[in-house]
PDB file of C-alpha atoms and ligand atoms in Angstrom:
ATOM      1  CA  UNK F   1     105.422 101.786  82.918  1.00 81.00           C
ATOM      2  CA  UNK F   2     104.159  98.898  84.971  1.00 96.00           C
ATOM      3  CA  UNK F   3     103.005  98.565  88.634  1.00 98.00           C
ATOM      4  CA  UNK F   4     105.621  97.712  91.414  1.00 98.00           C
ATOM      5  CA  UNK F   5     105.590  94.886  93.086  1.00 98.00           C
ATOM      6  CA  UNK F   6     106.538  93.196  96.569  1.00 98.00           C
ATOM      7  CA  UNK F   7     109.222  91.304  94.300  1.00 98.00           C
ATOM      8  CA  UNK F   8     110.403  94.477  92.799  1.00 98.00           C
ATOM      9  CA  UNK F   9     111.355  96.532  96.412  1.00 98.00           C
ATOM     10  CA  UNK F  10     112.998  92.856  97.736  1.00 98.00           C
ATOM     11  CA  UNK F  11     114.974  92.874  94.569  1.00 98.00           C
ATOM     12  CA  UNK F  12     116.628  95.974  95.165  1.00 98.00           C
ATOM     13  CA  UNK F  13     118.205  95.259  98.583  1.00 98.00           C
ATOM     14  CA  UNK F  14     121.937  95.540  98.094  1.00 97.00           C
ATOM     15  CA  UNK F  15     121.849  97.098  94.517  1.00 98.00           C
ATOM     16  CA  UNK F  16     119.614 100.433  94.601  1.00 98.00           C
ATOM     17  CA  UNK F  17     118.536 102.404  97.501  1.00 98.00           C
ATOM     18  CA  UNK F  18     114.364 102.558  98.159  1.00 98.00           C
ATOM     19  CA  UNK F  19     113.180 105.612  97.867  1.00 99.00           C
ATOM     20  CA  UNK F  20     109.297 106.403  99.527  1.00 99.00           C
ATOM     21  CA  UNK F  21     107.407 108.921 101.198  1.00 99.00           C
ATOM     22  CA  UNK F  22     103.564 109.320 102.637  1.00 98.00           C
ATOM     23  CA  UNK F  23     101.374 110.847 100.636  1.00 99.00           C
ATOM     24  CA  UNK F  24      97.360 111.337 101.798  1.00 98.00           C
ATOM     25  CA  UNK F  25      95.642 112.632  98.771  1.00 98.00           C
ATOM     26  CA  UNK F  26      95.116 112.444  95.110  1.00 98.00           C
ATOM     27  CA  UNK F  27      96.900 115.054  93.488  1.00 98.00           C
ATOM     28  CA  UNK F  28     100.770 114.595  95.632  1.00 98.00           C
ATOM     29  CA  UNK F  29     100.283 110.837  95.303  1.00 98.00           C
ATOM     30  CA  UNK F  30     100.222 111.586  91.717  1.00 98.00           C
ATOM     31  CA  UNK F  31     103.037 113.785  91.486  1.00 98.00           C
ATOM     32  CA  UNK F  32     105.345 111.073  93.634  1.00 99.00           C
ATOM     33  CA  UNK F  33     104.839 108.359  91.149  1.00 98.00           C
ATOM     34  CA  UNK F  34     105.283 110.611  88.435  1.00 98.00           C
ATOM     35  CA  UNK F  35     108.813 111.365  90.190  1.00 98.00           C
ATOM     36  CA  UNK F  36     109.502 107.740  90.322  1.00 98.00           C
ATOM     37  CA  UNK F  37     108.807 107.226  94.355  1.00 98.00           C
ATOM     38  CA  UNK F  38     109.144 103.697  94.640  1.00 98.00           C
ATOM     39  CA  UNK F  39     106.565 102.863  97.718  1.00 99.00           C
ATOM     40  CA  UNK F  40     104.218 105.298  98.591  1.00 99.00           C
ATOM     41  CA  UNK F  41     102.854 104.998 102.095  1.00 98.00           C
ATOM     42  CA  UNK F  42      99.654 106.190 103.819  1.00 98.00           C
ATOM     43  CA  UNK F  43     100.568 107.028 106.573  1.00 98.00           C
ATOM     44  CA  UNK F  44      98.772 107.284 110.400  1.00 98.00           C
ATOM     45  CA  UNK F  45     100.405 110.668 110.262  1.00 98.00           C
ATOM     46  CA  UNK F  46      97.733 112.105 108.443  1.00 98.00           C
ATOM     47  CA  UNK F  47      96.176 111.960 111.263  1.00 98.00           C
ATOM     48  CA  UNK F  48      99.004 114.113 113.036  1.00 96.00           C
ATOM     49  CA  UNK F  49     100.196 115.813 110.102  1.00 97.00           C
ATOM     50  CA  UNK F  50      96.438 116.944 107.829  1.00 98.00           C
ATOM     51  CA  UNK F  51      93.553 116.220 111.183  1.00 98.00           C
ATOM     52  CA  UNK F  52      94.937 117.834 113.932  1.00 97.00           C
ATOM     53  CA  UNK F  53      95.240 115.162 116.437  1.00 97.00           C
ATOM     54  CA  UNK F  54      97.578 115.116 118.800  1.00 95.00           C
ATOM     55  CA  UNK F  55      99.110 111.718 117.582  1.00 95.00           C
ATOM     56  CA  UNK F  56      98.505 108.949 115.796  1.00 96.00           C
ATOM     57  CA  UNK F  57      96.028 106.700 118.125  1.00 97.00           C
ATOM     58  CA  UNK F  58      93.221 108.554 117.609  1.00 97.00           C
ATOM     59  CA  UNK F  59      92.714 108.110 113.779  1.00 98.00           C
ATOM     60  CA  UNK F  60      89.860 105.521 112.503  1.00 98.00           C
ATOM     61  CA  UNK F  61      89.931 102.739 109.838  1.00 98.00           C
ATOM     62  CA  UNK F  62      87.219 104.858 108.138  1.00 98.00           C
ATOM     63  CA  UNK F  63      89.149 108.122 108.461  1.00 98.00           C
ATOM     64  CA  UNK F  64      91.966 106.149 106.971  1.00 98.00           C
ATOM     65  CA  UNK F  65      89.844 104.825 103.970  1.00 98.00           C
ATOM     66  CA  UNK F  66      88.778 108.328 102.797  1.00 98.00           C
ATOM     67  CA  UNK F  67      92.551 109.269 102.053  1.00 98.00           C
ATOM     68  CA  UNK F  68      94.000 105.737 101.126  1.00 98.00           C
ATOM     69  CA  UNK F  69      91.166 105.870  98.693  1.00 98.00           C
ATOM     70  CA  UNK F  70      92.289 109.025  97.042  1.00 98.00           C
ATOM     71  CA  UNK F  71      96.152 108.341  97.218  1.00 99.00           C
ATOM     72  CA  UNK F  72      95.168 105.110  95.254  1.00 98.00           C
ATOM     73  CA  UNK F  73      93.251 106.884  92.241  1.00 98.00           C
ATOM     74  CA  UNK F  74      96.645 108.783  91.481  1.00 98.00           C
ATOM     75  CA  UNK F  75      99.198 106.111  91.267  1.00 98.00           C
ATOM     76  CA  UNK F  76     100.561 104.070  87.922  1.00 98.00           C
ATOM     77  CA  UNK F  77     103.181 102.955  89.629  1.00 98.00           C
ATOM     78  CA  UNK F  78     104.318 102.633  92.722  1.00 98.00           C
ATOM     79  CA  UNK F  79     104.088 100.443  95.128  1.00 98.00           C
ATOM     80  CA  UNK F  80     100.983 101.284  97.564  1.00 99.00           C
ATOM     81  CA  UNK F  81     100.638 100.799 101.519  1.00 99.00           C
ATOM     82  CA  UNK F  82      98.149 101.609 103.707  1.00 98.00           C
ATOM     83  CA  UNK F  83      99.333 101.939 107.557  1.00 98.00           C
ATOM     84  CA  UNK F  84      96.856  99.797 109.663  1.00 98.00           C
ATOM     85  CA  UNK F  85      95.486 102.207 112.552  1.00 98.00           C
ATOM     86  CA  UNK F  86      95.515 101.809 116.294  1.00 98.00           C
ATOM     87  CA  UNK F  87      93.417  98.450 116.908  1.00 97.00           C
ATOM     88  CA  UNK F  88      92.588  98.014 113.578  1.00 98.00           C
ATOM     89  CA  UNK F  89      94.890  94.996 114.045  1.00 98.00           C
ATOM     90  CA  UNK F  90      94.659  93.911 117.815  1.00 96.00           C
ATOM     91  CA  UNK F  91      91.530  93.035 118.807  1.00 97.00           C
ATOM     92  CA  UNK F  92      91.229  89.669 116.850  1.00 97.00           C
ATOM     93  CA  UNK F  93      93.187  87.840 113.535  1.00 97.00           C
ATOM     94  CA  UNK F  94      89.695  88.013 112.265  1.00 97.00           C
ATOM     95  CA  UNK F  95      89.037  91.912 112.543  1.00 98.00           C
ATOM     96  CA  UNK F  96      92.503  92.408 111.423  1.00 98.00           C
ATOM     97  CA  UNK F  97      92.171  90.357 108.039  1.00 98.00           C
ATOM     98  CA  UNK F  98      88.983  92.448 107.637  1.00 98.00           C
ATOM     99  CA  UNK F  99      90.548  95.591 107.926  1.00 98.00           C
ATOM    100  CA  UNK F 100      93.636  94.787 106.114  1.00 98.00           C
ATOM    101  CA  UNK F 101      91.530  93.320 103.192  1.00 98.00           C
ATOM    102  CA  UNK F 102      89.389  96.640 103.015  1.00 98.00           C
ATOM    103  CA  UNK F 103      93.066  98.315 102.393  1.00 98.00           C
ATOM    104  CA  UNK F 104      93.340  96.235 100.045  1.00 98.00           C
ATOM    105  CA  UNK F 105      90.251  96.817  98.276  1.00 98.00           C
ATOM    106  CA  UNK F 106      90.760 100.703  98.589  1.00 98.00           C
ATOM    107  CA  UNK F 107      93.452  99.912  96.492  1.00 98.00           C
ATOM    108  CA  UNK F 108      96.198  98.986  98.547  1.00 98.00           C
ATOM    109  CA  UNK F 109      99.446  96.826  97.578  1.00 98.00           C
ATOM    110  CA  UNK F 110      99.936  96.031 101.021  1.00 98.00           C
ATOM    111  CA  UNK F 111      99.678  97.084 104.488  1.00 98.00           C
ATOM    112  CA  UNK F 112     102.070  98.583 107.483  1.00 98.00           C
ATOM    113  CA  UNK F 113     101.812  97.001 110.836  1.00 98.00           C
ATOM    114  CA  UNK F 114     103.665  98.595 113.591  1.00 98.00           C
ATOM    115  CA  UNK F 115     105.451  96.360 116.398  1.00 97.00           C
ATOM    116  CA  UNK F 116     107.960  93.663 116.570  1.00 98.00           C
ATOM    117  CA  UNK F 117     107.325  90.539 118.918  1.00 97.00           C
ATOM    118  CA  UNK F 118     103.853  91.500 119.689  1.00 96.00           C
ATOM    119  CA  UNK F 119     102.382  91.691 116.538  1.00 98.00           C
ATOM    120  CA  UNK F 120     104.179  88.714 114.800  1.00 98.00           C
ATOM    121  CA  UNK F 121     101.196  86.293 114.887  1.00 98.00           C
ATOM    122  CA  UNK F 122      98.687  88.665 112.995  1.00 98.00           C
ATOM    123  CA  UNK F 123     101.488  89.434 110.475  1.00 98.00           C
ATOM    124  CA  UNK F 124     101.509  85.539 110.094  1.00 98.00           C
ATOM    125  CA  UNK F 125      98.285  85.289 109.518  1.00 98.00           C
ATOM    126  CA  UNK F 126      97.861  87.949 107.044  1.00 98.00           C
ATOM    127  CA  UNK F 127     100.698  86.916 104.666  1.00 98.00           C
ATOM    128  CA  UNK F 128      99.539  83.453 104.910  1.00 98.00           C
ATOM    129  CA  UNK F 129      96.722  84.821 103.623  1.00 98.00           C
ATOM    130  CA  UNK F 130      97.608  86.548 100.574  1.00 98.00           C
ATOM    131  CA  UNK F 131      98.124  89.814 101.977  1.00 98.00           C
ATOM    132  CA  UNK F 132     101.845  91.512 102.243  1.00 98.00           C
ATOM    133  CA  UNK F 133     103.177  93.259 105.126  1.00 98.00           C
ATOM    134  CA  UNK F 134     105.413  95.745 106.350  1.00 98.00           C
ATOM    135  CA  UNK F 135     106.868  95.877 109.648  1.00 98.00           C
ATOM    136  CA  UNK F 136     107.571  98.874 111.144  1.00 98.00           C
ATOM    137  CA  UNK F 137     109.858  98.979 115.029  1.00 98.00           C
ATOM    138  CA  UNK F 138     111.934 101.393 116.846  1.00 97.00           C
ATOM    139  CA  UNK F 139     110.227 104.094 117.577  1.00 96.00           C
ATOM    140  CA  UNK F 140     106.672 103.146 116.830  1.00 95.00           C
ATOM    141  CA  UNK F 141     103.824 106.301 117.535  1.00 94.00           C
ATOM    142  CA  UNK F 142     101.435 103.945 118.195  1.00 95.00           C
ATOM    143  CA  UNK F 143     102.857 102.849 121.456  1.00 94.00           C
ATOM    144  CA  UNK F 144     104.001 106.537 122.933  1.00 93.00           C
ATOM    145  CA  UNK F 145     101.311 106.047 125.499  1.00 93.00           C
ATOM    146  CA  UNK F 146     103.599 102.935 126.884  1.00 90.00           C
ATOM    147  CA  UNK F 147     107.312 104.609 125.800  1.00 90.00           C
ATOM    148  CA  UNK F 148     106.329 108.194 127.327  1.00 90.00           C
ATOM    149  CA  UNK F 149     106.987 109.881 124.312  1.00 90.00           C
ATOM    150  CA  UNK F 150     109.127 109.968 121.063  1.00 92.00           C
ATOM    151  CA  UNK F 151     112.077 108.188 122.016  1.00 91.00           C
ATOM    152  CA  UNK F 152     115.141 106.921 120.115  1.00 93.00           C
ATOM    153  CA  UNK F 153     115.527 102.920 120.304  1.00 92.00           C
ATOM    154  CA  UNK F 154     118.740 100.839 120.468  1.00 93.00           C
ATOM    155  CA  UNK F 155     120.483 103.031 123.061  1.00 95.00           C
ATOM    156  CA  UNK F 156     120.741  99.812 125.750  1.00 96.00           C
ATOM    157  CA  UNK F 157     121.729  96.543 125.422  1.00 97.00           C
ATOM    158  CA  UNK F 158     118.257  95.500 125.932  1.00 96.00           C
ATOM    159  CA  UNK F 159     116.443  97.898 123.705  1.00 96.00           C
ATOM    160  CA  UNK F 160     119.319  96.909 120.805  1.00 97.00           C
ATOM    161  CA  UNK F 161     118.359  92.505 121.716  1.00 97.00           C
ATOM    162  CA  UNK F 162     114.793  93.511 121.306  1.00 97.00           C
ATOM    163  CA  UNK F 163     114.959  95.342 117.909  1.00 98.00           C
ATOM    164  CA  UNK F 164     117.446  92.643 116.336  1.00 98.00           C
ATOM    165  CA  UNK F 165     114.637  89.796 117.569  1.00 98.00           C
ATOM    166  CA  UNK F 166     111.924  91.877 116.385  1.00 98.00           C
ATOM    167  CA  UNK F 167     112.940  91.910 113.197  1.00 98.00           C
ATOM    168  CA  UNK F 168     114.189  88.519 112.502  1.00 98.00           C
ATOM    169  CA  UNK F 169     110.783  87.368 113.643  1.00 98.00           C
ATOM    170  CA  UNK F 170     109.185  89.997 111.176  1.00 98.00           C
ATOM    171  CA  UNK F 171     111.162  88.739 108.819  1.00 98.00           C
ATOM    172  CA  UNK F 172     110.332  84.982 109.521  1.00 98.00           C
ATOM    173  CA  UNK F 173     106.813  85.557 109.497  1.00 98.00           C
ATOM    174  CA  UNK F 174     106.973  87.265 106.283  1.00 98.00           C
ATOM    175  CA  UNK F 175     107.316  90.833 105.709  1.00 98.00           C
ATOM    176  CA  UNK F 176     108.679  92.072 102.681  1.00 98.00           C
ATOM    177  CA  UNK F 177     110.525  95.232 104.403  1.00 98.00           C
ATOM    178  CA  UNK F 178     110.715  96.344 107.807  1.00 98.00           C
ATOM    179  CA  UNK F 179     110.304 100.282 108.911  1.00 98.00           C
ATOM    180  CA  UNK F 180     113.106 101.382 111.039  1.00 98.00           C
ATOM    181  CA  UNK F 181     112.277 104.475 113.115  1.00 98.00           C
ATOM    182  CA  UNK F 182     113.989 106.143 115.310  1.00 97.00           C
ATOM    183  CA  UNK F 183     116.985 104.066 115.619  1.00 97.00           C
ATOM    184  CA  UNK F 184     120.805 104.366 116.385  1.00 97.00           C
ATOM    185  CA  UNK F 185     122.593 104.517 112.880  1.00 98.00           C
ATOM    186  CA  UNK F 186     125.033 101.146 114.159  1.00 98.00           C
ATOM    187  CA  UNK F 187     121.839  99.191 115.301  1.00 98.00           C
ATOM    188  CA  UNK F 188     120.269 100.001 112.081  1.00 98.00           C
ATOM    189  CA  UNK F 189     123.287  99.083 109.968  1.00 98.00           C
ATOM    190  CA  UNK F 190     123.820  95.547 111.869  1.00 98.00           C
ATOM    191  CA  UNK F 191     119.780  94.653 111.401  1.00 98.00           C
ATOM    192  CA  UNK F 192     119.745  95.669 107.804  1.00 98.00           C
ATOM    193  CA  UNK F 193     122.997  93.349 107.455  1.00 98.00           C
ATOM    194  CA  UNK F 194     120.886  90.550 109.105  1.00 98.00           C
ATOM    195  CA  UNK F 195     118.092  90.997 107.010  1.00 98.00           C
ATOM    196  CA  UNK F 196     117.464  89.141 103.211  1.00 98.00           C
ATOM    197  CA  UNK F 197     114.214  91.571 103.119  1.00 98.00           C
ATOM    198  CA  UNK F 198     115.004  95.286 102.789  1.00 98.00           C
ATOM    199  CA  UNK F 199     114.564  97.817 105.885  1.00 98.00           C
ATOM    200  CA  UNK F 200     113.600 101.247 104.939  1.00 98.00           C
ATOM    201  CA  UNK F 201     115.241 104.011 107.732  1.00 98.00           C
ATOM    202  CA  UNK F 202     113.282 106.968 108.951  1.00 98.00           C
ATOM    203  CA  UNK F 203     115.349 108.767 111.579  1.00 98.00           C
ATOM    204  CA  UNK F 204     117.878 105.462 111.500  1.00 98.00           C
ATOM    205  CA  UNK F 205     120.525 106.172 109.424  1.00 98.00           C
ATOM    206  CA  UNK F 206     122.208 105.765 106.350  1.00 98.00           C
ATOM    207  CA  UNK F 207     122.752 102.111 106.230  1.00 98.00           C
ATOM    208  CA  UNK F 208     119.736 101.356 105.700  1.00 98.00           C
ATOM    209  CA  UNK F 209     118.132  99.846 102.130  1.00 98.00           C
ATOM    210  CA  UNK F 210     116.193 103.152 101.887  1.00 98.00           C
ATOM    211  CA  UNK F 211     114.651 106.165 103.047  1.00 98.00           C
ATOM    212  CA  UNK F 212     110.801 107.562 104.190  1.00 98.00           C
ATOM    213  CA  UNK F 213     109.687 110.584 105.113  1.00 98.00           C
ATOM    214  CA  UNK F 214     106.747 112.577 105.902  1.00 98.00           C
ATOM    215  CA  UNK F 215     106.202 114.480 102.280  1.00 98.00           C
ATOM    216  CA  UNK F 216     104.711 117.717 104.487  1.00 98.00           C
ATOM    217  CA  UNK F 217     107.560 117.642 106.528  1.00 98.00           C
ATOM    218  CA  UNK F 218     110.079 117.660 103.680  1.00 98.00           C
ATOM    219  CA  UNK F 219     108.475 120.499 101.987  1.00 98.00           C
ATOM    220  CA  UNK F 220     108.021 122.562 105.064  1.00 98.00           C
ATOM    221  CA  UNK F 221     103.731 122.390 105.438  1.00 98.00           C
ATOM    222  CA  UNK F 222     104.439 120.814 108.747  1.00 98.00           C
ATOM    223  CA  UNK F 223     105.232 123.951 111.394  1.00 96.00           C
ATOM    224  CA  UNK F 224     108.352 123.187 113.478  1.00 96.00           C
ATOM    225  CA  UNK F 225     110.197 122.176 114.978  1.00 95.00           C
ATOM    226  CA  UNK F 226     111.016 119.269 112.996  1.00 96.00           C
ATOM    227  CA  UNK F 227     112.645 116.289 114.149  1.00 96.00           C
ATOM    228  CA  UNK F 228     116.989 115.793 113.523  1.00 96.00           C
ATOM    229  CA  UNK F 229     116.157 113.730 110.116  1.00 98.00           C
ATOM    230  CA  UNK F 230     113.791 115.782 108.355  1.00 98.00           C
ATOM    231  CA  UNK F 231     115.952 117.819 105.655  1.00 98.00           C
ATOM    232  CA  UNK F 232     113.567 120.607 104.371  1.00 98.00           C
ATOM    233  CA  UNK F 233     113.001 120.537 100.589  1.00 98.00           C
ATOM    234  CA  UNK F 234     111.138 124.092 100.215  1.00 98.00           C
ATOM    235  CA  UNK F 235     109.578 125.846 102.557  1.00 98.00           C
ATOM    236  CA  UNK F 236     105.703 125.585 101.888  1.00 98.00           C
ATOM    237  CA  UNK F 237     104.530 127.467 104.672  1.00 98.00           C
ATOM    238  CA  UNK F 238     106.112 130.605 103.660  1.00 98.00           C
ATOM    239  CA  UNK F 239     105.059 130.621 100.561  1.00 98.00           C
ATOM    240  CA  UNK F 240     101.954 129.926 101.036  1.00 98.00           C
ATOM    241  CA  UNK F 241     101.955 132.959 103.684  1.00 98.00           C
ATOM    242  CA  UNK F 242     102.700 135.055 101.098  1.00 98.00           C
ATOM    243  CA  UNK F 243     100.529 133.920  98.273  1.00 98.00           C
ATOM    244  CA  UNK F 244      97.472 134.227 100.459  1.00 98.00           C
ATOM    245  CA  UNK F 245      98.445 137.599 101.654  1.00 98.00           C
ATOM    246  CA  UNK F 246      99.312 138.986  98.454  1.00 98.00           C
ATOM    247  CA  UNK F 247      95.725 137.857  97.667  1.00 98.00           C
ATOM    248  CA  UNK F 248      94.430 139.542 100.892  1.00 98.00           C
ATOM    249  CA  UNK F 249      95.964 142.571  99.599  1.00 98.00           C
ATOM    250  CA  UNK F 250      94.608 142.355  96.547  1.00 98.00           C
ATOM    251  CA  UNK F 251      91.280 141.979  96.945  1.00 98.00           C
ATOM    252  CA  UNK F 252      91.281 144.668  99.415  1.00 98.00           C
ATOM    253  CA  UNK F 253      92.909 147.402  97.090  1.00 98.00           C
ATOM    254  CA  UNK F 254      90.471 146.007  94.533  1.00 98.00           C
ATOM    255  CA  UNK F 255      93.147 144.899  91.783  1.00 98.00           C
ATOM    256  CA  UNK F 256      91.376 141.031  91.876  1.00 98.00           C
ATOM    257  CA  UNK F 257      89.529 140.500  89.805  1.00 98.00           C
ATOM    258  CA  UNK F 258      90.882 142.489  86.859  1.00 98.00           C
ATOM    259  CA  UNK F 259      89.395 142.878  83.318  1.00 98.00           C
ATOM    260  CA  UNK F 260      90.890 139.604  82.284  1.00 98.00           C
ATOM    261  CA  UNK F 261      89.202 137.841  85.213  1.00 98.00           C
ATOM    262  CA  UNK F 262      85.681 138.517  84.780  1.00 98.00           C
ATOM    263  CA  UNK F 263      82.846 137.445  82.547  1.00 98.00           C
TER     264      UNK F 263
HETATM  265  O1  LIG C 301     102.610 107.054 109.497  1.00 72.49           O
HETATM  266  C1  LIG C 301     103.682 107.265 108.919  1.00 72.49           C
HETATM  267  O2  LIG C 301     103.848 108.263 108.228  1.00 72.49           O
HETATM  268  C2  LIG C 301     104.743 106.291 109.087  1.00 72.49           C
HETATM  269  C3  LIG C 301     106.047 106.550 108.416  1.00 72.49           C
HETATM  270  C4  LIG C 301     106.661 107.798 108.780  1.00 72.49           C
HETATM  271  C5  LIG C 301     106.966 105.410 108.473  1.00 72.49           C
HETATM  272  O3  LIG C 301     104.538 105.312 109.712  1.00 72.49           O
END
């Protein structure tokens, strides 16, 4: 088994879907690559999805370190990348080299930068530089302060121009596959048709060259509501309910621990 690489998820545009999903510590990361999870992503959600926040701006580089770090020390093979936070990219090309590098070094194939037009110089710079990026548009959680919320892209002619020019100048500047969120199905069909590089949908379709989700939202450790394109896998959160209560219960009644338990 060898490591993915950049070359390896380009390659499989038009022939075999991408299949990847978020993983934040040690032991899921490990059991994704030993499914055969093609790019595993640390996500910002963690900060949403394992902190608490309220959303994804309020989660640091070092925060993001800690589990990018652990995610890292259970992969063989897939294809790692760490999600650069909130202004761990904006402030200057030199702070955002730095940061992206110290992905990197965590152990890091490459790194997710969200926004189109705006962030196309510092993706630039950072390829030119050795490092590989993924784009990520549409719906992008970093900028619900400036959308108002969680809102489906390419409903309007304008919104549809944007995304199409976003990702062509992704795509010029280097990516090797763009995230597309929250998109209408037909915009996200006609972009990953324009695209030589592969776009991987989340909430856009099924056109797209493959899939990511939220790996605690498939298996139901999320609470609800979902959103529309999460398909529930298990149902984690009942069963834990009922694995720590049937614990509860017995400890209580006294049948844990039992002869075979103890020293
Ligand atoms: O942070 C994240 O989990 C993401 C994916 C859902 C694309 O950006």
């Amino acid at each position: 088994m060898r490591k993915l690489t950049i070359h390896d998820i380009i390659s499989k545009k038009g022939k075999e879907k991408i299949v990847a999903l978020t993983a934040y510590d040690y032991q899921m990361a490990k059991l994704e690559d030993e499914t055969g999870i093609d790019i595993i992503l640390v996500g910002d959600s963690v900060s949403n999805v394992l902190l608490g926040y309220d959303n994804t701006l309020r989660i640091s580089m070092d925060e993001m370190l800690v589990f990018t770090k652990a995610v890292a020390r259970g992969i063989k093979r897939a294809l790692l990348v760490g999600d650069m936070p909130f202004l761990s990219f904006q402030v200057s090309k030199e702070e955002a080299i730095k940061n992206a590098g110290e992905f990197i070094k965590a152990g890091c194939d490459a790194v997710k930068i969200e926004g189109g037009e705006e962030s196309v110089n510092v993706v630039e710079y950072l390829v030119k530089n050795g490092i590989p990026v993924m784009g990520h548009i549409g719906l992008t959680p970093q900028w619900i302060l400036k959308m108002g919320g969680y809102k489906v892209q390419g409903k309007t002619e304008e919104s549809i121009k944007k995304l199409k020019k976003d990702a062509k100048l992704l795509e010029e500047a280097g990516v090797f596959s763009i995230v597309l969120e929250g998109v209408k199905e037909e915009v996200a069909k006609e972009i990953t048709e324009d695209l030589k590089i592969p776009t991987i949908g989340i909430g856009a379709g099924r056109f797209c060259d493959g899939q990511i989700l939220v790996v605690w939202d498939i298996l139901g450790y999320t609470a609800p509501p979902y959103p529309k394109f999460v398909r529930l896998y298990e149902n984690l959160r009942e069963r834990i309910k009922e694995a720590l209560s049937k614990f509860r219960e017995d400890v209580i009644k006294g049948n844990y621990p039992s002869e075979k338990e103890i020293y």
